[in-house]
Each structure stands twice: as structure tokens, then as C-alpha cells.
Coordinates of N, CA and C and ligand atoms in Angstrom, one line a residue:
X1 N 16.3 4.5 -3.2 CA 14.8 4.6 -3.6 C 13.9 4.4 -2.3
X2 N 13.2 5.5 -2.0 CA 12.2 5.4 -0.9 C 10.8 5.0 -1.5
X3 N 10.3 4.0 -0.8 CA 9.0 3.4 -1.2 C 8.0 3.7 -0.2
X4 N 6.8 4.3 -0.5 CA 5.7 4.5 0.5 C 4.5 3.8 -0.1
X5 N 3.8 3.0 0.8 CA 2.5 2.5 0.3 C 1.4 3.2 1.0
X6 N 0.4 3.7 0.2 CA -0.7 4.3 0.6 C -1.9 3.5 0.5
X7 N -2.6 3.4 1.6 CA -3.9 2.7 1.5 C -5.1 3.4 1.9
X8 N -6.1 3.3 1.3 CA -7.4 3.9 1.7 C -8.5 3.0 1.6
X9 N -8.9 2.6 2.9 CA -9.6 1.3 3.2 C -10.8 1.5 4.0
X10 N -11.7 0.6 4.1 CA -12.7 0.4 5.0 C -12.1 0.0 6.3
X11 N -12.9 0.0 7.4 CA -12.4 -0.5 8.7 C -11.8 -1.8 8.5
X12 N -12.4 -2.8 7.7 CA -12.0 -4.2 7.6 C -11.0 -4.3 6.4
X13 N -10.3 -3.3 6.0 CA -9.1 -3.3 5.2 C -9.5 -3.5 3.8
X14 N -10.6 -3.2 3.3 CA -11.0 -3.5 1.9 C -10.8 -2.1 1.1
X15 N -10.5 -2.3 -0.2 CA -10.2 -1.0 -0.9 C -11.3 -0.8 -2.1
X16 N -12.2 -1.8 -2.3 CA -13.4 -1.6 -3.2 C -14.4 -2.6 -2.9
X17 N -15.6 -2.5 -3.4 CA -16.5 -3.5 -3.2 C -16.2 -4.7 -4.2
X18 N -17.0 -5.7 -4.1 CA -16.8 -7.0 -5.0 C -16.8 -6.4 -6.4
X19 N -17.6 -5.5 -6.9 CA -17.8 -5.0 -8.3 C -16.6 -4.1 -8.7
X20 N -15.8 -3.7 -7.6 CA -14.7 -2.8 -8.0 C -15.0 -1.4 -7.7
X21 N -16.0 -0.9 -7.0 CA -16.5 0.4 -6.7 C -15.6 0.8 -5.6
X22 N -14.9 1.8 -5.7 CA -14.0 2.4 -4.6 C -14.1 3.8 -4.4
X23 N -14.9 4.6 -5.2 CA -15.1 6.0 -5.1 C -16.3 6.4 -4.3
X24 N -16.4 7.1 -3.2 CA -15.2 7.2 -2.4 C -15.3 6.4 -1.1
X25 N -14.1 5.8 -0.6 CA -14.3 5.1 0.6 C -13.9 6.1 1.7
X26 N -12.8 6.8 1.5 CA -12.5 7.9 2.6 C -13.1 9.3 2.0
X27 N -13.2 10.1 3.1 CA -13.8 11.4 3.0 C -12.7 12.4 2.3
X28 N -13.4 13.6 2.0 CA -12.7 14.8 1.2 C -11.4 15.0 2.2
X29 N -11.4 15.2 3.5 CA -10.1 15.5 4.2 C -9.1 14.4 4.1
X30 N -9.4 13.3 4.0 CA -8.4 12.2 3.8 C -7.8 12.4 2.3
X31 N -8.7 12.6 1.4 CA -8.3 12.6 0.0 C -7.3 13.8 -0.2
X32 N -7.6 14.9 0.5 CA -6.8 16.1 0.4 C -5.4 15.7 1.0
X33 N -5.3 15.0 1.9 CA -4.0 14.6 2.5 C -3.3 13.7 1.4
X34 N -4.0 12.9 0.8 CA -3.3 12.1 -0.3 C -2.9 12.9 -1.3
X35 N -3.4 14.1 -1.7 CA -2.9 14.9 -2.7 C -1.6 15.6 -2.2
X36 N -1.6 15.9 -0.9 CA -0.4 16.5 -0.2 C 0.7 15.5 -0.4
X37 N 0.5 14.2 -0.2 CA 1.5 13.2 -0.2 C 2.0 13.0 -1.6
X38 N 1.1 13.0 -2.6 CA 1.4 13.0 -4.0 C 2.5 14.1 -4.3
X39 N 2.3 15.3 -3.8 CA 3.0 16.4 -4.0 C 4.6 16.2 -3.5
X40 N 4.8 15.5 -2.5 CA 6.1 15.3 -2.1 C 6.8 14.0 -2.5
X41 N 6.0 13.2 -3.5 CA 6.7 12.1 -4.0 C 7.0 12.4 -5.6
X42 N 8.1 11.7 -5.9 CA 8.4 12.0 -7.4 C 7.7 11.2 -8.3
X43 N 7.0 10.1 -7.8 CA 6.2 9.3 -8.6 C 5.1 8.6 -8.0
X44 N 4.0 8.4 -8.5 CA 2.9 7.6 -8.0 C 2.7 6.4 -8.8
X45 N 2.6 5.3 -8.2 CA 2.6 4.0 -9.0 C 1.3 3.2 -8.7
X46 N 0.7 2.6 -9.8 CA -0.4 1.8 -9.5 C -0.4 0.5 -10.4
X47 N -1.2 -0.5 -10.2 CA -1.3 -1.7 -11.1 C -2.3 -1.3 -12.2
X48 N -2.0 -2.0 -13.3 CA -3.1 -1.7 -14.5 C -4.4 -2.0 -14.3
X49 N -4.8 -2.9 -13.3 CA -6.2 -3.2 -13.0 C -6.8 -1.9 -12.4
X50 N -6.0 -1.1 -11.7 CA -6.6 0.0 -11.0 C -6.9 1.0 -12.2
X51 N -6.0 1.1 -13.1 CA -6.1 2.0 -14.4 C -7.5 1.6 -15.0
X52 N -7.7 0.3 -15.2 CA -8.8 -0.2 -15.9 C -10.2 0.1 -15.1
X53 N -10.1 -0.1 -13.8 CA -11.3 0.0 -12.9 C -11.6 1.5 -12.6
X54 N -10.6 2.3 -12.5 CA -11.0 3.7 -12.0 C -10.6 4.7 -12.8
X55 N -9.8 4.5 -14.0 CA -9.2 5.7 -14.8 C -8.7 6.8 -14.1
X56 N -7.9 6.7 -13.2 CA -7.3 7.8 -12.3 C -6.5 8.8 -13.2
X57 N -6.2 10.0 -12.6 CA -5.5 11.0 -13.1 C -4.0 10.9 -12.4
X58 N -4.2 10.6 -11.1 CA -2.9 10.5 -10.1 C -2.1 11.8 -10.2
X59 N -2.8 12.9 -10.2 CA -2.3 14.2 -10.3 C -2.4 14.8 -8.8
X60 N -1.7 16.0 -8.5 CA -1.9 16.6 -7.4 C -3.0 17.7 -7.8
X61 N -4.2 17.7 -7.0 CA -5.2 18.7 -7.1 C -5.5 19.3 -5.9
X62 N -4.8 20.4 -5.6 CA -4.9 21.1 -4.3 C -5.2 22.6 -4.8
X63 N -6.1 23.3 -4.1 CA -6.3 24.7 -4.4 C -5.0 25.5 -4.3
X64 N -4.7 26.2 -5.4 CA -3.6 27.0 -5.3 C -2.2 26.4 -5.4
X65 N -2.2 25.1 -5.8 CA -1.0 24.3 -6.0 C -0.3 24.6 -7.1
X66 N 0.9 25.0 -7.2 CA 1.7 25.4 -8.5 C 3.0 24.6 -8.7
X67 N 3.2 23.5 -7.6 CA 4.4 22.9 -7.5 C 4.4 21.7 -8.7
X68 N 5.6 21.0 -8.7 CA 5.6 19.9 -9.8 C 4.7 18.7 -9.6
X69 N 4.2 18.2 -10.6 CA 3.3 16.9 -10.6 C 4.1 15.8 -10.5
X70 N 3.8 14.6 -9.8 CA 4.5 13.4 -9.8 C 4.4 12.7 -11.2
X71 N 5.4 11.8 -11.4 CA 5.4 11.0 -12.6 C 4.3 10.1 -12.3
X72 N 3.6 9.6 -13.2 CA 2.6 8.4 -13.1 C 3.2 7.2 -13.6
X73 N 3.1 6.0 -12.9 CA 3.8 4.7 -13.2 C 2.7 3.8 -13.1
X74 N 2.7 2.9 -14.1 CA 1.7 1.9 -14.2 C 2.4 0.5 -14.3
X75 N 2.3 -0.4 -13.5 CA 2.8 -1.8 -13.7 C 1.9 -2.5 -14.5
X76 N 2.2 -3.0 -15.8 CA 1.5 -3.5 -16.8 C 2.3 -4.3 -17.6
X77 N 2.5 -5.5 -17.3 CA 3.3 -6.6 -17.9 C 3.0 -6.8 -19.5
X78 N 1.7 -6.7 -19.8 CA 1.4 -7.0 -21.2 C 0.8 -5.7 -21.9
X79 N 1.0 -4.6 -21.3 CA 0.4 -3.4 -21.9 C -1.0 -3.5 -22.4
X80 N -1.7 -3.8 -21.2 CA -3.2 -3.7 -21.3 C -3.9 -2.4 -21.1
X81 N -3.0 -1.5 -20.8 CA -3.5 -0.1 -20.4 C -4.4 0.4 -21.6
X82 N -5.6 0.8 -21.2 CA -6.5 1.3 -22.3 C -5.9 2.6 -23.0
X83 N -5.8 2.8 -24.2 CA -5.2 4.0 -25.0 C -6.0 5.1 -24.6
X84 N -7.4 4.9 -24.4 CA -8.2 6.1 -24.2 C -8.2 6.5 -22.6
X85 N -7.4 6.0 -21.8 CA -7.5 6.3 -20.4 C -6.8 7.8 -20.1
X86 N -7.1 8.4 -19.0 CA -6.7 9.6 -18.7 C -5.2 9.7 -18.6
X87 N -4.6 8.6 -18.1 CA -3.0 8.6 -17.9 C -2.5 8.8 -19.4
X88 N -2.8 8.0 -20.3 CA -2.3 8.0 -21.7 C -2.8 9.5 -22.4
X89 N -4.0 9.8 -22.1 CA -4.4 11.1 -22.8 C -3.6 12.3 -22.3
X90 N -3.1 12.3 -21.0 CA -2.3 13.3 -20.5 C -0.8 13.2 -20.6
X91 N -0.4 12.1 -21.3 CA 1.0 11.8 -21.2 C 1.9 12.6 -21.9
X92 N 1.3 13.4 -22.8 CA 2.1 14.4 -23.6 C 2.5 15.6 -22.7
X93 N 1.8 15.8 -21.5 CA 2.2 16.9 -20.6 C 2.6 16.5 -19.3
X94 N 2.3 15.3 -18.9 CA 2.7 14.8 -17.5 C 3.6 13.5 -17.7
X95 N 4.8 13.4 -17.1 CA 5.5 12.3 -17.3 C 4.7 11.0 -16.9
X96 N 4.7 10.0 -17.8 CA 4.0 8.9 -17.6 C 4.8 7.6 -17.9
X97 N 4.9 6.6 -17.1 CA 5.6 5.4 -17.4 C 4.7 4.4 -17.5
X98 N 4.9 3.2 -18.2 CA 4.4 2.0 -18.2 C 5.5 1.0 -18.1
X99 N 5.5 0.3 -17.0 CA 6.6 -0.7 -16.8 C 6.1 -2.1 -17.2
X100 N 6.7 -2.8 -18.1 CA 6.2 -3.9 -18.9 C 7.3 -4.9 -19.0
X101 N 6.9 -6.1 -19.5 CA 7.8 -7.2 -19.6 C 8.0 -7.4 -21.2
X102 N 7.3 -6.6 -22.0 CA 7.3 -6.7 -23.5 C 7.8 -5.5 -24.2
X103 N 8.0 -5.5 -25.3 CA 8.5 -4.5 -26.1 C 7.5 -3.3 -26.2
X104 N 8.0 -2.1 -26.4 CA 7.1 -0.9 -26.5 C 6.1 -1.1 -27.5
X105 N 4.9 -0.6 -27.2 CA 3.9 -0.4 -28.0 C 3.9 1.0 -28.6
X106 N 4.0 1.0 -30.0 CA 4.2 2.3 -30.6 C 3.1 3.3 -30.3
X107 N 2.0 2.8 -30.0 CA 0.7 3.8 -29.9 C 0.8 4.3 -28.5
X108 N 1.5 3.6 -27.6 CA 1.7 4.3 -26.3 C 2.9 5.3 -26.4
X109 N 4.0 4.9 -27.0 CA 5.1 5.8 -27.1 C 4.7 7.0 -27.9
X110 N 3.9 6.9 -28.9 CA 3.5 8.1 -29.7 C 2.6 8.9 -28.9
X111 N 2.0 8.5 -27.9 CA 1.1 9.3 -27.0 C 1.8 10.0 -25.9
X112 N 3.3 9.7 -25.9 CA 4.1 10.3 -24.9 C 4.4 9.3 -23.7
X113 N 3.9 8.3 -23.7 CA 4.2 7.4 -22.6 C 5.6 6.8 -22.7
X114 N 6.4 6.8 -21.6 CA 7.6 6.1 -21.6 C 7.6 4.6 -21.2
X115 N 7.7 3.8 -21.9 CA 7.8 2.2 -21.7 C 9.0 1.8 -21.3
X116 N 9.1 1.2 -20.0 CA 10.3 0.7 -19.5 C 10.1 -0.8 -19.4
X117 N 11.0 -1.6 -20.2 CA 10.9 -2.9 -20.3 C 11.8 -3.7 -19.3
X118 N 11.2 -4.4 -18.4 CA 12.0 -5.1 -17.2 C 11.8 -6.5 -17.1
X119 N 12.6 -7.2 -16.2 CA 12.5 -8.7 -16.1 C 11.2 -9.0 -15.4
X120 N 10.8 -10.3 -15.6 CA 9.4 -10.8 -15.0 C 9.9 -11.6 -13.8
X121 N 8.8 -11.5 -12.8 CA 8.8 -12.6 -11.8 C 7.4 -13.2 -11.8
X122 N 7.4 -14.5 -12.1 CA 6.1 -15.1 -12.1 C 5.1 -14.6 -13.2
X123 N 5.9 -14.3 -14.3 CA 5.2 -13.8 -15.5 C 4.7 -12.2 -15.4
X124 N 5.0 -11.6 -14.3 CA 4.7 -10.1 -14.1 C 5.9 -9.4 -14.0
X125 N 5.8 -8.1 -14.0 CA 6.9 -7.1 -13.8 C 7.5 -7.5 -12.4
X126 N 8.8 -7.7 -12.5 CA 9.4 -7.9 -11.1 C 9.5 -6.5 -10.4
X127 N 9.1 -6.5 -9.0 CA 9.0 -5.2 -8.4 C 10.5 -4.7 -8.2
X128 N 11.5 -5.5 -8.0 CA 12.9 -5.0 -7.8 C 13.4 -4.4 -9.1
X129 N 13.0 -5.0 -10.1 CA 13.4 -4.5 -11.4 C 12.8 -3.2 -11.8
X130 N 11.5 -3.2 -11.4 CA 10.7 -2.0 -11.7 C 11.4 -0.7 -11.0
X131 N 11.7 -0.9 -9.7 CA 12.3 0.2 -8.8 C 13.6 0.6 -9.5
X132 N 14.4 -0.5 -9.9 CA 15.7 -0.1 -10.5 C 15.5 0.7 -11.9
X133 N 14.5 0.4 -12.6 CA 14.3 1.1 -13.9 C 13.9 2.5 -13.7
X134 N 13.0 2.6 -12.5 CA 12.6 3.9 -12.2 C 13.7 4.8 -11.7
X135 N 14.5 4.1 -10.8 CA 15.7 4.9 -10.3 C 16.7 5.4 -11.4
X136 N 16.8 4.5 -12.5 CA 17.7 4.8 -13.5 C 17.0 6.1 -14.3
X137 N 15.8 6.0 -14.2 CA 15.1 7.2 -14.9 C 14.8 8.5 -14.2
X138 N 15.5 8.5 -12.9 CA 15.6 9.6 -12.1 C 14.7 9.8 -11.0
X139 N 13.8 8.7 -10.8 CA 12.8 8.7 -9.7 C 13.4 8.1 -8.5
X140 N 13.5 8.9 -7.4 CA 14.0 8.5 -6.3 C 13.1 8.3 -5.0
X141 N 11.7 8.5 -5.2 CA 10.8 8.4 -4.2 C 9.6 8.2 -4.8
X142 N 9.0 7.0 -4.6 CA 7.7 6.5 -5.1 C 6.5 6.2 -4.1
X143 N 5.3 6.7 -4.4 CA 4.3 6.2 -3.6 C 3.3 5.3 -4.3
X144 N 3.2 4.0 -3.8 CA 2.3 3.1 -4.4 C 0.9 3.3 -3.9
X145 N -0.1 3.4 -4.9 CA -1.4 3.8 -4.5 C -2.4 2.6 -4.8
X146 N -1.8 1.3 -5.0 CA -2.7 0.3 -5.1 C -2.6 -0.4 -6.5
X147 N -3.5 -1.3 -6.9 CA -4.4 -1.9 -5.9 C -3.7 -3.0 -5.1
X148 N -4.7 -3.9 -4.5 CA -4.0 -4.9 -3.6 C -3.1 -5.8 -4.1
X149 N -3.0 -6.1 -5.4 CA -2.2 -7.1 -6.0 C -0.8 -6.4 -5.9
X150 N -0.7 -5.2 -6.4 CA 0.6 -4.5 -6.5 C 1.1 -4.3 -5.1
X151 N 0.1 -4.0 -4.0 CA 0.6 -3.7 -2.6 C 1.3 -5.0 -2.1
X152 N 0.6 -6.1 -2.4 CA 1.1 -7.4 -2.0 C 2.5 -7.7 -2.6
X153 N 2.7 -7.5 -3.8 CA 4.0 -7.8 -4.4 C 5.2 -7.1 -3.9
X154 N 4.9 -5.8 -3.5 CA 6.0 -4.9 -2.9 C 6.3 -5.3 -1.4
X155 N 5.1 -5.6 -0.8 CA 5.3 -6.1 0.6 C 6.0 -7.4 0.7
X156 N 5.7 -8.3 -0.3 CA 6.3 -9.6 -0.1 C 7.8 -9.6 -0.4
X157 N 8.1 -8.5 -1.4 CA 9.5 -8.5 -1.6 C 10.3 -7.4 -0.7
X158 N 9.6 -7.1 0.4 CA 10.1 -6.4 1.5 C 10.6 -4.9 1.0
X159 N 9.9 -4.4 0.1 CA 10.4 -3.1 -0.5 C 9.6 -1.8 0.1
X160 N 8.7 -2.1 1.0 CA 8.0 -1.0 1.6 C 8.6 -0.3 2.6
X161 N 9.0 1.0 2.7 CA 9.6 1.7 3.8 C 8.6 2.4 4.7
X162 N 7.4 2.9 4.1 CA 6.5 3.6 4.9 C 5.1 3.2 4.6
X163 N 4.1 3.2 5.4 CA 2.7 3.1 5.0 C 1.9 4.3 5.5
X164 N 1.2 4.7 4.6 CA 0.1 5.8 4.9 C -1.2 5.3 4.8
X165 N -1.8 4.9 5.9 CA -3.1 4.1 5.9 C -4.3 5.0 6.3
X166 N -5.1 5.3 5.4 CA -6.4 6.1 5.6 C -7.5 5.1 5.8
X167 N -8.1 5.1 7.0 CA -9.2 4.1 7.3 C -10.5 4.8 7.5
X168 N -11.5 4.3 6.8 CA -12.8 5.0 6.9 C -13.8 4.1 7.6
X169 N -14.7 4.8 8.5 CA -15.5 4.0 9.2 C -16.8 3.3 8.5
X170 N -16.3 2.5 7.5 CA -17.4 1.6 7.1 C -16.9 0.2 6.8
X171 N -17.7 -0.7 6.6 CA -17.4 -2.1 6.5 C -17.8 -2.6 5.2
X172 N -16.8 -3.4 4.5 CA -17.2 -3.8 3.1 C -17.4 -5.4 3.1
X173 N -16.9 -6.0 4.1 CA -17.1 -7.5 4.1 C -16.1 -8.2 3.3
X174 N -16.2 -9.5 3.5 CA -15.2 -10.5 2.9 C -15.1 -10.4 1.3
X175 N -16.2 -10.1 0.7 CA -16.3 -10.1 -0.8 C -15.7 -8.9 -1.4
X176 N -15.5 -7.8 -0.6 CA -14.7 -6.5 -0.9 C -13.3 -6.9 -1.4
X177 N -12.8 -6.0 -2.2 CA -11.3 -6.3 -2.6 C -10.4 -6.0 -1.6
X178 N -9.4 -6.9 -1.3 CA -8.4 -6.7 -0.2 C -7.4 -5.6 -0.5
X179 N -7.1 -4.9 0.5 CA -6.0 -3.8 0.5 C -4.7 -4.4 0.1
X180 N -4.4 -5.7 0.6 CA -3.2 -6.4 0.3 C -3.6 -7.8 -0.3
X181 N -3.3 -8.1 -1.4 CA -3.6 -9.4 -2.0 C -2.8 -10.6 -1.2
X182 N -3.0 -11.7 -1.9 CA -2.3 -12.9 -1.3 C -0.8 -12.7 -1.6
X183 N 0.0 -13.1 -0.5 CA 1.5 -13.2 -0.8 C 2.2 -14.4 -0.2
X184 N 1.4 -15.5 0.0 CA 1.9 -16.7 0.4 C 2.9 -16.6 1.7
X185 N 2.4 -16.0 2.6 CA 3.2 -15.9 3.8 C 3.4 -17.3 4.5
X186 N 4.5 -17.6 4.8 CA 4.8 -18.9 5.5 C 4.8 -19.0 6.9
X187 N 4.8 -17.9 7.7 CA 4.7 -18.0 9.1 C 4.5 -16.6 9.7
X188 N 3.9 -16.4 10.8 CA 3.9 -15.2 11.5 C 5.2 -14.4 11.7
X189 N 6.2 -15.2 11.9 CA 7.5 -14.6 12.0 C 8.0 -14.0 10.8
X190 N 7.5 -14.5 9.6 CA 7.9 -14.1 8.3 C 7.2 -12.7 7.9
X191 N 6.1 -12.3 8.7 CA 5.2 -11.2 8.2 C 6.0 -9.9 8.3
X192 N 5.8 -9.0 7.2 CA 6.5 -7.7 7.2 C 5.9 -7.0 8.5
X193 N 6.9 -6.2 9.2 CA 6.4 -5.7 10.3 C 6.8 -4.2 10.3
X194 N 5.8 -3.4 10.9 CA 6.0 -2.0 10.8 C 5.8 -1.4 12.3
X195 N 6.4 -0.1 12.4 CA 6.1 0.5 13.8 C 5.2 1.7 13.5
X196 N 4.2 2.0 14.3 CA 3.5 3.1 14.2 C 4.1 4.4 14.5
X197 N 4.1 5.5 13.6 CA 4.7 6.6 13.8 C 3.8 7.7 14.4
X198 N 2.5 7.7 13.9 CA 1.5 8.6 14.4 C 0.1 8.2 14.0
X199 N -0.9 8.9 14.6 CA -2.3 8.6 14.2 C -3.0 9.9 14.2
X200 N -3.7 10.2 13.2 CA -4.4 11.6 13.1 C -5.8 11.4 12.7
X201 N -6.8 12.3 13.3 CA -8.0 12.2 12.8 C -8.1 13.1 11.6
X202 N -8.7 12.8 10.5 CA -8.9 13.6 9.3 C -10.4 13.3 8.9
X203 N -11.1 14.3 9.1 CA -12.6 14.3 9.0 C -13.1 13.0 9.8
X204 N -13.9 12.2 9.1 CA -14.4 11.1 9.8 C -13.5 9.9 9.9
X205 N -12.2 10.0 9.1 CA -11.4 9.0 8.9 C -10.2 9.0 9.9
X206 N -9.4 7.9 9.9 CA -8.1 7.8 10.6 C -7.0 7.9 9.7
X207 N -5.9 8.6 10.0 CA -4.8 8.4 9.2 C -3.6 7.9 10.1
X208 N -3.3 6.6 9.8 CA -2.2 5.9 10.5 C -0.9 5.9 9.7
X209 N 0.2 6.4 10.3 CA 1.5 6.4 9.5 C 2.4 5.4 10.2
X210 N 3.1 4.5 9.4 CA 3.9 3.5 9.8 C 5.3 3.6 9.1
X211 N 6.3 3.2 9.8 CA 7.7 3.0 9.3 C 8.1 1.5 9.5
X212 N 9.2 1.2 8.8 CA 9.7 -0.2 9.0 C 10.1 -0.5 10.5
X213 N 9.7 -1.6 11.0 CA 10.0 -1.9 12.3 C 11.5 -2.1 12.6
Ligands
NAP1 N1 -9.4 2.4 -2.1 C1 -8.3 2.9 -2.9 O1 -7.7 3.9 -2.6 C2 -8.0 2.1 -4.2 C3 -6.7 2.4 -4.6 C4 -6.3 1.7 -5.8 C5 -7.0 0.6 -6.3 N2 -8.4 0.4 -5.8 C6 -9.3 -0.6 -6.2 O2 -8.6 -1.8 -6.5 C7 -9.0 -2.6 -7.5 C8 -7.8 -3.0 -8.4 O3 -6.9 -3.7 -7.5 P1 -6.3 -5.2 -8.0 O4 -5.6 -5.7 -6.8 O5 -7.4 -5.9 -8.6 O6 -5.3 -4.7 -9.0 P2 -3.9 -3.8 -9.3 O7 -3.0 -4.3 -8.1 O8 -4.3 -2.4 -9.4 O9 -3.4 -4.4 -10.7 C9 -2.9 -5.6 -10.6 C10 -2.4 -5.9 -12.1 O10 -1.1 -5.3 -12.2 C11 -0.3 -6.0 -13.1 N3 1.0 -6.2 -12.5 C12 2.2 -6.1 -13.1 N4 3.2 -6.5 -12.4 C13 2.6 -6.8 -11.1 C14 3.2 -7.1 -9.9 N5 4.5 -7.3 -9.7 N6 2.4 -7.3 -8.9 C15 1.1 -7.3 -9.0 N7 0.5 -6.9 -10.2 C16 1.3 -6.6 -11.1 C17 -0.9 -7.4 -13.3 O11 -1.5 -7.3 -14.6 P3 -0.5 -8.1 -15.7 O12 -0.3 -9.5 -15.3 O13 -1.4 -8.0 -17.0 O14 0.7 -7.1 -15.7 C18 -2.1 -7.4 -12.2 O15 -3.2 -8.0 -12.8 C19 -9.9 -1.7 -8.3 O16 -11.3 -2.0 -7.9 C20 -9.7 -0.3 -7.6 O17 -10.9 0.5 -7.6 C21 -8.7 1.1 -4.7

């Protein structure tokens, strides 16, 4: 399974204001690149708090695009995903997974959502178990699109192969939401390390690409 982490942040690494406002930190050119990245991944994964805050579609929306759409995957231990959100509303035509630690909620499955029940780690979906369940469902390449808590749990478990980092020229300050949440790092030597593969200017933003060190 190949795992890519996409981050769209301010210069100081924030993904939203304190109130959760994140649209839009990066500009249209960077967002178009994100749609291209979605098109080459079999699945796009987010945490349930991103669904609650942003109600995203997680689809490829590019002019003239007729290729496949990625599966949409939500890590949601207790099935808090709103039944009226866009992901659930379109689950009858676009593959949509909720990875949970509890039994299927009939209202989700009736709407076309596939609920994968996996083991917990610290009361939440275990990221290794989540990838295993996706692999068994035929998903071989996933792009994680946030938020910060989900990014932290995949980085802490050393599961991220590539980072696609879009950095916009604005500052949100310490009270902004972090792009990577807490992961109890014990020392600098234990920090996940990456090597930079390339840097591109996209509109006013920078796109930095990293692979495992
Ligand atoms: N700038 C951007 O591109 C961008 C992208 C995405 C999000 N955002 C912003 O980020 C904010 C949301 O980020 P967030 O960090 O608060 O939440 P998040 O990472 O989207 O979701 C966290 C939730 O996911 C569930 N979860 C299940 N398994 C997990 C695991 N192994 N590790 C971590 N979480 C797991 C947990 O809820 P349960 O315990 O109930 O399962 C947890 O509360 C929003 O304001 C959104 O607008 C910005």
C-alpha cells in the first residue's frame, strides 16, 4: 500500500483558523494540483472532524476530466459522520468507506457507504488496521488529506511514504489548527524524516514534494 500525505498550509504550518475555517488557504493553481493528485490515487482519506467542519466532496473536479474517481474514506471510530453530508449523499454513485471500531450503522449502509470495522488503538481506528482493511477492499494507493490528528497518527505509525506539501504565503498563528497534531515524539532522533524531491511554484504558493529519507 502506498501512502501519500497531502498538506495545504499557511507558512507557519496551520491548516485552519482556530474556528476551523480553512477555505481557502491555498490558491486555485495549488487546488488544481490537488485534484490531479486525487486522480492518480485510488482513495482519498480524511478524519471525521474534517467531514464535520468542511463537508468535502473529495472528488476530482478538473475541466474535461472523465477518468475514475477515487474512493472516499473517513476514519470515524464511532460513526459520527453526519448522514446529510456530501460524502454520504453521493455514496450511492461514488465508492465511500467509513472505517470504524463499531458495528455498521444501517442508515450508512442503506445510503451506499461501506463500513469497515477494524481494531482500535487508544480508542480510535488503528491506522495499520485501516490500511489493511482498505488493501483487502482493493485499495492500493491512498492519499491522506487531513486533518491534523489523522496526519499525526499516520506519521507516528511511520506509515507515510510521500508528502505533497502546498504552502501558502499567509500566517495563521499559534491558535490556528496544526497540520500535524500531537504525536508524543520522544526525541529528535525519533522524528519521521523525509528527503525533498522537488519544489515548484504554483501561483502564489509553493509545492514541496518529499519521499521517505
Ligand atoms: N487546509 C487543509 O487542506 C485542510 C485539510 C483537512 C482538514 N482541514 C481542517 O482541519 C480541521 C479538522 O482537523 P482535525 O485534526 O481537527 O481532525 P481530523 O484529523 O480531520 O479528524 C480527527 C478525528 O478522526 C477520528 N479518528 C479516527 N481514527 C483516528 C486516528 N487513528 N487518528 C486520528 N483521528 C482518528 C477521531 O474521531 P473519533 O475518535 O470519533 O473517531 C478524531 O477526532 C478542520 O478545521 C478542517 O477544516 C484543513
